[in-house]
Amino acid sequence: MTSPAALERSSRAYTTLEATALHESVPPDRWCVTRSDLKYLGQEVQKGIKGGAIRRPDDGSDDFKVSDTLYGPSIYTVNKQHIMPVTEKFGKVSWALLQHPDGLDCDLFISHAWQEGVFEFLSKVLHSWPANARHAWCCMLANPQNLDIGVLLQSPSSSPFAVALKASTCVLVVPNRHCSIYTRLWCGYEAFRAHEEGRSTKPKNCILREP
């Protein structure tokens, strides 16, 4: 189910071929969102939960409580039940390019694990957002979840993750209550790339960690 608000905010519909072409024409490091976009996402998820479009999966993989506004459903659940349906409705373009078809300069790269609750994630990111950052690259929103992402990940060093991290000026590492994000392969690779790019040593190219 796609909420009326999402339809109103994202008026352009694409064919799958157009969505694919858009992701080929807009550089991966520009598949970014703003703080306002993240606040909007949180509002849409809350509406989805209240309206029944976002619910606990039948397989028991996410037993979030409807009344929980502190942690909320996992990113896995939000991706499957909200992000993918919304972007499917508009031709399978990514959530980020659905909001900003021309893309946005990448200031902040967000590294996180999908086990976290979406409200937990949004709260930490919004709280820790660097004052000089305008736009952020976040995999769940940047990558086209309904297209063949595997093609984009065949070479880690040239993947959207690596390209965006290199273009960013800051990396925000977001922990969660379920696991160390460094038990996740891609998060470990992102930490490696951040070190290689000097993000942990240069004053203007820092790694931020939420306590």
PDB file of C-alpha atoms in Angstrom:
ATOM      1  CA  MET A   1       0.000   0.000   0.000  1.00  0.00           C
ATOM      2  CA  THR A   2       1.364   3.436  -0.961  1.00  0.00           C
ATOM      3  CA  SER A   3       0.227   6.322   1.212  1.00  0.00           C
ATOM      4  CA  PRO A   4      -1.463   9.372  -0.382  1.00  0.00           C
ATOM      5  CA  ALA A   5       1.251  11.611   1.105  1.00  0.00           C
ATOM      6  CA  ALA A   6       3.985   9.651  -0.637  1.00  0.00           C
ATOM      7  CA  LEU A   7       2.124   9.892  -3.920  1.00  0.00           C
ATOM      8  CA  GLU A   8       1.660  13.630  -3.483  1.00  0.00           C
ATOM      9  CA  ARG A   9       5.326  14.294  -2.669  1.00  0.00           C
ATOM     10  CA  SER A  10       6.665  12.118  -5.482  1.00  0.00           C
ATOM     11  CA  SER A  11       4.640  13.007  -8.552  1.00  0.00           C
ATOM     12  CA  ARG A  12       6.922  11.685 -11.298  1.00  0.00           C
ATOM     13  CA  ALA A  13       6.371   8.088 -12.363  1.00  0.00           C
ATOM     14  CA  TYR A  14       9.004   6.232 -14.380  1.00  0.00           C
ATOM     15  CA  THR A  15       9.024   3.150 -16.518  1.00  0.00           C
ATOM     16  CA  THR A  16      11.532   0.528 -15.417  1.00  0.00           C
ATOM     17  CA  LEU A  17      13.724   1.413 -18.395  1.00  0.00           C
ATOM     18  CA  GLU A  18      13.607   5.086 -17.426  1.00  0.00           C
ATOM     19  CA  ALA A  19      14.440   4.239 -13.816  1.00  0.00           C
ATOM     20  CA  THR A  20      17.415   2.174 -14.942  1.00  0.00           C
ATOM     21  CA  ALA A  21      18.556   4.958 -17.271  1.00  0.00           C
ATOM     22  CA  LEU A  22      18.233   7.527 -14.484  1.00  0.00           C
ATOM     23  CA  HIS A  23      20.515   5.507 -12.226  1.00  0.00           C
ATOM     24  CA  GLU A  24      22.984   5.191 -15.083  1.00  0.00           C
ATOM     25  CA  SER A  25      22.970   8.926 -15.828  1.00  0.00           C
ATOM     26  CA  VAL A  26      23.104  10.226 -12.254  1.00  0.00           C
ATOM     27  CA  PRO A  27      26.421   9.290 -10.575  1.00  0.00           C
ATOM     28  CA  PRO A  28      25.986   6.918  -7.593  1.00  0.00           C
ATOM     29  CA  ASP A  29      27.473   9.422  -5.155  1.00  0.00           C
ATOM     30  CA  ARG A  30      24.565  11.766  -5.920  1.00  0.00           C
ATOM     31  CA  TRP A  31      21.875   9.298  -4.835  1.00  0.00           C
ATOM     32  CA  CYS A  32      21.430  11.316  -1.649  1.00  0.00           C
ATOM     33  CA  VAL A  33      18.747  12.600   0.713  1.00  0.00           C
ATOM     34  CA  THR A  34      18.332  15.535   3.093  1.00  0.00           C
ATOM     35  CA  ARG A  35      17.497  15.738   6.791  1.00  0.00           C
ATOM     36  CA  SER A  36      13.988  16.774   5.788  1.00  0.00           C
ATOM     37  CA  ASP A  37      13.691  13.634   3.667  1.00  0.00           C
ATOM     38  CA  LEU A  38      14.586  11.466   6.659  1.00  0.00           C
ATOM     39  CA  LYS A  39      12.011  13.220   8.828  1.00  0.00           C
ATOM     40  CA  TYR A  40       9.446  12.672   6.089  1.00  0.00           C
ATOM     41  CA  LEU A  41      10.374   8.988   5.896  1.00  0.00           C
ATOM     42  CA  GLY A  42       9.816   8.634   9.629  1.00  0.00           C
ATOM     43  CA  GLN A  43       6.393  10.243   9.338  1.00  0.00           C
ATOM     44  CA  GLU A  44       5.440   7.960   6.458  1.00  0.00           C
ATOM     45  CA  VAL A  45       6.548   4.863   8.357  1.00  0.00           C
ATOM     46  CA  GLN A  46       4.457   5.916  11.357  1.00  0.00           C
ATOM     47  CA  LYS A  47       1.450   6.366   9.073  1.00  0.00           C
ATOM     48  CA  GLY A  48       2.115   2.982   7.513  1.00  0.00           C
ATOM     49  CA  ILE A  49       2.203   1.283  10.908  1.00  0.00           C
ATOM     50  CA  LYS A  50      -0.981   2.969  12.094  1.00  0.00           C
ATOM     51  CA  GLY A  51      -2.735   2.165   8.826  1.00  0.00           C
ATOM     52  CA  GLY A  52      -1.645  -1.477   8.816  1.00  0.00           C
ATOM     53  CA  ALA A  53       0.536  -1.274   5.708  1.00  0.00           C
ATOM     54  CA  ILE A  54       3.616  -1.952   7.844  1.00  0.00           C
ATOM     55  CA  ARG A  55       3.160  -4.896  10.186  1.00  0.00           C
ATOM     56  CA  ARG A  56       5.081  -7.682  11.857  1.00  0.00           C
ATOM     57  CA  PRO A  57       6.238 -10.244   9.263  1.00  0.00           C
ATOM     58  CA  ASP A  58       4.481 -13.604   9.395  1.00  0.00           C
ATOM     59  CA  ASP A  59       7.819 -15.411   9.702  1.00  0.00           C
ATOM     60  CA  GLY A  60       8.458 -13.830  13.108  1.00  0.00           C
ATOM     61  CA  SER A  61      11.634 -12.101  11.963  1.00  0.00           C
ATOM     62  CA  ASP A  62      10.571  -8.746  13.404  1.00  0.00           C
ATOM     63  CA  ASP A  63       8.331  -8.645  16.478  1.00  0.00           C
ATOM     64  CA  PHE A  64       8.175  -4.866  16.792  1.00  0.00           C
ATOM     65  CA  LYS A  65       5.287  -3.364  18.724  1.00  0.00           C
ATOM     66  CA  VAL A  66       2.882  -1.038  16.934  1.00  0.00           C
ATOM     67  CA  SER A  67       3.011   1.340  19.896  1.00  0.00           C
ATOM     68  CA  ASP A  68       6.824   1.495  19.886  1.00  0.00           C
ATOM     69  CA  THR A  69       8.048   4.852  18.599  1.00  0.00           C
ATOM     70  CA  LEU A  70      11.528   4.488  20.103  1.00  0.00           C
ATOM     71  CA  TYR A  71      12.854   1.607  17.991  1.00  0.00           C
ATOM     72  CA  GLY A  72      10.135   0.604  15.538  1.00  0.00           C
ATOM     73  CA  PRO A  73      10.273  -2.023  12.778  1.00  0.00           C
ATOM     74  CA  SER A  74      13.643  -3.058  11.416  1.00  0.00           C
ATOM     75  CA  ILE A  75      15.084  -1.575   8.253  1.00  0.00           C
ATOM     76  CA  TYR A  76      14.512  -4.981   6.633  1.00  0.00           C
ATOM     77  CA  THR A  77      10.793  -4.685   7.359  1.00  0.00           C
ATOM     78  CA  VAL A  78      10.581  -1.037   6.318  1.00  0.00           C
ATOM     79  CA  ASN A  79      12.412  -1.778   3.095  1.00  0.00           C
ATOM     80  CA  LYS A  80      10.141  -4.670   2.172  1.00  0.00           C
ATOM     81  CA  GLN A  81       6.845  -3.163   3.281  1.00  0.00           C
ATOM     82  CA  HIS A  82       7.348   0.539   2.549  1.00  0.00           C
ATOM     83  CA  ILE A  83      10.405   1.527   0.494  1.00  0.00           C
ATOM     84  CA  MET A  84      10.016  -1.213  -2.100  1.00  0.00           C
ATOM     85  CA  PRO A  85       6.245  -0.758  -2.580  1.00  0.00           C
ATOM     86  CA  VAL A  86       6.602   3.030  -2.895  1.00  0.00           C
ATOM     87  CA  THR A  87       9.444   2.854  -5.404  1.00  0.00           C
ATOM     88  CA  GLU A  88       7.730   0.018  -7.292  1.00  0.00           C
ATOM     89  CA  LYS A  89       4.736   2.314  -7.730  1.00  0.00           C
ATOM     90  CA  PHE A  90       6.934   4.912  -9.410  1.00  0.00           C
ATOM     91  CA  GLY A  91       8.840   2.625 -11.751  1.00  0.00           C
ATOM     92  CA  LYS A  92      11.499   1.112  -9.455  1.00  0.00           C
ATOM     93  CA  VAL A  93      13.673   4.210  -9.161  1.00  0.00           C
ATOM     94  CA  SER A  94      15.426   4.494  -5.790  1.00  0.00           C
ATOM     95  CA  TRP A  95      13.735   6.353  -2.940  1.00  0.00           C
ATOM     96  CA  ALA A  96      16.488   8.995  -3.017  1.00  0.00           C
ATOM     97  CA  LEU A  97      16.209   9.736  -6.746  1.00  0.00           C
ATOM     98  CA  LEU A  98      12.442   9.649  -6.456  1.00  0.00           C
ATOM     99  CA  GLN A  99      12.783  12.679  -4.179  1.00  0.00           C
ATOM    100  CA  HIS A 100      15.647  14.322  -6.104  1.00  0.00           C
ATOM    101  CA  PRO A 101      15.854  13.105  -9.736  1.00  0.00           C
ATOM    102  CA  ASP A 102      18.946  15.208 -10.468  1.00  0.00           C
ATOM    103  CA  GLY A 103      20.711  13.903  -7.397  1.00  0.00           C
ATOM    104  CA  LEU A 104      22.440  15.829  -4.610  1.00  0.00           C
ATOM    105  CA  ASP A 105      26.085  16.363  -3.704  1.00  0.00           C
ATOM    106  CA  CYS A 106      27.274  13.820  -1.157  1.00  0.00           C
ATOM    107  CA  ASP A 107      28.438  15.395   2.105  1.00  0.00           C
ATOM    108  CA  LEU A 108      27.744  12.590   4.555  1.00  0.00           C
ATOM    109  CA  PHE A 109      28.046   8.825   4.155  1.00  0.00           C
ATOM    110  CA  ILE A 110      25.924   6.783   6.579  1.00  0.00           C
ATOM    111  CA  SER A 111      27.141   3.320   7.587  1.00  0.00           C
ATOM    112  CA  HIS A 112      24.608   1.138   9.403  1.00  0.00           C
ATOM    113  CA  ALA A 113      23.172  -2.372   9.749  1.00  0.00           C
ATOM    114  CA  TRP A 114      19.620  -3.197   8.764  1.00  0.00           C
ATOM    115  CA  GLN A 115      18.815  -5.061  11.993  1.00  0.00           C
ATOM    116  CA  GLU A 116      18.213  -1.735  13.714  1.00  0.00           C
ATOM    117  CA  GLY A 117      14.786  -0.239  14.293  1.00  0.00           C
ATOM    118  CA  VAL A 118      13.961   2.507  11.823  1.00  0.00           C
ATOM    119  CA  PHE A 119      13.073   5.052  14.522  1.00  0.00           C
ATOM    120  CA  GLU A 120      16.264   4.203  16.396  1.00  0.00           C
ATOM    121  CA  PHE A 121      18.209   4.777  13.181  1.00  0.00           C
ATOM    122  CA  LEU A 122      16.493   8.032  12.254  1.00  0.00           C
ATOM    123  CA  SER A 123      16.824   9.460  15.753  1.00  0.00           C
ATOM    124  CA  LYS A 124      20.555   8.775  15.902  1.00  0.00           C
ATOM    125  CA  VAL A 125      21.232  10.110  12.416  1.00  0.00           C
ATOM    126  CA  LEU A 126      19.225  13.296  12.915  1.00  0.00           C
ATOM    127  CA  HIS A 127      20.808  13.859  16.325  1.00  0.00           C
ATOM    128  CA  SER A 128      24.357  13.341  15.026  1.00  0.00           C
ATOM    129  CA  TRP A 129      24.006  15.034  11.633  1.00  0.00           C
ATOM    130  CA  PRO A 130      27.074  17.303  11.152  1.00  0.00           C
ATOM    131  CA  ALA A 131      26.248  21.001  11.063  1.00  0.00           C
ATOM    132  CA  ASN A 132      27.958  21.548   7.715  1.00  0.00           C
ATOM    133  CA  ALA A 133      26.403  18.535   5.958  1.00  0.00           C
ATOM    134  CA  ARG A 134      23.535  19.175   3.569  1.00  0.00           C
ATOM    135  CA  HIS A 135      22.968  15.767   2.000  1.00  0.00           C
ATOM    136  CA  ALA A 136      23.582  12.165   3.001  1.00  0.00           C
ATOM    137  CA  TRP A 137      24.066   8.874   1.184  1.00  0.00           C
ATOM    138  CA  CYS A 138      22.253   5.967   2.829  1.00  0.00           C
ATOM    139  CA  CYS A 139      22.196   2.573   1.107  1.00  0.00           C
ATOM    140  CA  MET A 140      18.577   1.647   1.815  1.00  0.00           C
ATOM    141  CA  LEU A 141      17.402   4.874   0.172  1.00  0.00           C
ATOM    142  CA  ALA A 142      20.150   5.386  -2.400  1.00  0.00           C
ATOM    143  CA  ASN A 143      20.151   1.990  -4.084  1.00  0.00           C
ATOM    144  CA  PRO A 144      17.213   1.027  -6.332  1.00  0.00           C
ATOM    145  CA  GLN A 145      15.783  -1.777  -4.198  1.00  0.00           C
ATOM    146  CA  ASN A 146      13.506  -3.085  -6.956  1.00  0.00           C
ATOM    147  CA  LEU A 147      16.170  -3.223  -9.658  1.00  0.00           C
ATOM    148  CA  ASP A 148      19.063  -5.667  -9.988  1.00  0.00           C
ATOM    149  CA  ILE A 149      21.319  -4.342  -7.231  1.00  0.00           C
ATOM    150  CA  GLY A 150      23.642  -7.321  -7.640  1.00  0.00           C
ATOM    151  CA  VAL A 151      24.971  -5.843 -10.867  1.00  0.00           C
ATOM    152  CA  LEU A 152      26.020  -2.723  -8.955  1.00  0.00           C
ATOM    153  CA  LEU A 153      27.902  -4.730  -6.334  1.00  0.00           C
ATOM    154  CA  GLN A 154      29.998  -7.061  -8.474  1.00  0.00           C
ATOM    155  CA  SER A 155      33.123  -4.998  -7.826  1.00  0.00           C
ATOM    156  CA  PRO A 156      33.169  -3.550  -4.277  1.00  0.00           C
ATOM    157  CA  SER A 157      35.788  -0.923  -5.157  1.00  0.00           C
ATOM    158  CA  SER A 158      33.572   0.554  -7.884  1.00  0.00           C
ATOM    159  CA  SER A 159      30.246  -0.072  -6.149  1.00  0.00           C
ATOM    160  CA  PRO A 160      27.884   2.787  -5.263  1.00  0.00           C
ATOM    161  CA  PHE A 161      29.022   2.378  -1.638  1.00  0.00           C
ATOM    162  CA  ALA A 162      32.675   2.997  -2.496  1.00  0.00           C
ATOM    163  CA  VAL A 163      31.953   5.808  -4.944  1.00  0.00           C
ATOM    164  CA  ALA A 164      29.720   7.643  -2.469  1.00  0.00           C
ATOM    165  CA  LEU A 165      32.104   7.184   0.441  1.00  0.00           C
ATOM    166  CA  LYS A 166      34.954   8.617  -1.602  1.00  0.00           C
ATOM    167  CA  ALA A 167      32.847  11.640  -2.552  1.00  0.00           C
ATOM    168  CA  SER A 168      31.687  12.294   1.010  1.00  0.00           C
ATOM    169  CA  THR A 169      33.428  14.583   3.464  1.00  0.00           C
ATOM    170  CA  CYS A 170      32.241  12.752   6.569  1.00  0.00           C
ATOM    171  CA  VAL A 171      31.197   9.238   7.602  1.00  0.00           C
ATOM    172  CA  LEU A 172      28.539   8.629  10.236  1.00  0.00           C
ATOM    173  CA  VAL A 173      28.671   5.170  11.814  1.00  0.00           C
ATOM    174  CA  VAL A 174      25.332   4.265  13.405  1.00  0.00           C
ATOM    175  CA  PRO A 175      25.309   1.484  16.034  1.00  0.00           C
ATOM    176  CA  ASN A 176      22.210  -0.381  17.146  1.00  0.00           C
ATOM    177  CA  ARG A 177      21.022  -2.441  20.105  1.00  0.00           C
ATOM    178  CA  HIS A 178      21.013  -5.781  18.259  1.00  0.00           C
ATOM    179  CA  CYS A 179      24.551  -6.298  17.001  1.00  0.00           C
ATOM    180  CA  SER A 180      27.863  -4.690  16.174  1.00  0.00           C
ATOM    181  CA  ILE A 181      27.551  -3.305  12.679  1.00  0.00           C
ATOM    182  CA  TYR A 182      31.005  -4.734  11.999  1.00  0.00           C
ATOM    183  CA  THR A 183      29.552  -8.227  12.001  1.00  0.00           C
ATOM    184  CA  ARG A 184      28.065  -7.143   8.668  1.00  0.00           C
ATOM    185  CA  LEU A 185      30.341  -7.600   5.670  1.00  0.00           C
ATOM    186  CA  TRP A 186      29.512  -4.338   3.928  1.00  0.00           C
ATOM    187  CA  CYS A 187      29.891  -2.299   7.118  1.00  0.00           C
ATOM    188  CA  GLY A 188      33.342  -3.773   7.597  1.00  0.00           C
ATOM    189  CA  TYR A 189      34.201  -2.899   4.020  1.00  0.00           C
ATOM    190  CA  GLU A 190      32.921   0.647   4.499  1.00  0.00           C
ATOM    191  CA  ALA A 191      35.168   1.043   7.553  1.00  0.00           C
ATOM    192  CA  PHE A 192      38.109  -0.181   5.471  1.00  0.00           C
ATOM    193  CA  ARG A 193      37.296   2.251   2.657  1.00  0.00           C
ATOM    194  CA  ALA A 194      36.889   5.114   5.135  1.00  0.00           C
ATOM    195  CA  HIS A 195      40.342   4.379   6.535  1.00  0.00           C
ATOM    196  CA  GLU A 196      41.815   4.138   3.038  1.00  0.00           C
ATOM    197  CA  GLU A 197      40.269   7.488   2.126  1.00  0.00           C
ATOM    198  CA  GLY A 198      41.660   9.065   5.295  1.00  0.00           C
ATOM    199  CA  ARG A 199      38.261   9.845   6.742  1.00  0.00           C
ATOM    200  CA  SER A 200      39.462   8.931  10.239  1.00  0.00           C
ATOM    201  CA  THR A 201      42.517  11.208  10.225  1.00  0.00           C
ATOM    202  CA  LYS A 202      41.748  14.402   8.346  1.00  0.00           C
ATOM    203  CA  PRO A 203      39.947  17.090  10.401  1.00  0.00           C
ATOM    204  CA  LYS A 204      37.475  17.815   7.608  1.00  0.00           C
ATOM    205  CA  ASN A 205      37.040  14.176   6.637  1.00  0.00           C
ATOM    206  CA  CYS A 206      36.029  12.603   9.900  1.00  0.00           C
ATOM    207  CA  ILE A 207      34.318   9.489  11.146  1.00  0.00           C
ATOM    208  CA  LEU A 208      31.577  10.227  13.656  1.00  0.00           C
ATOM    209  CA  ARG A 209      30.269   7.555  15.997  1.00  0.00           C
ATOM    210  CA  GLU A 210      27.044   7.791  17.936  1.00  0.00           C
ATOM    211  CA  PRO A 211      27.595   6.834  21.622  1.00  0.00           C
TER     212      PRO A 211
END
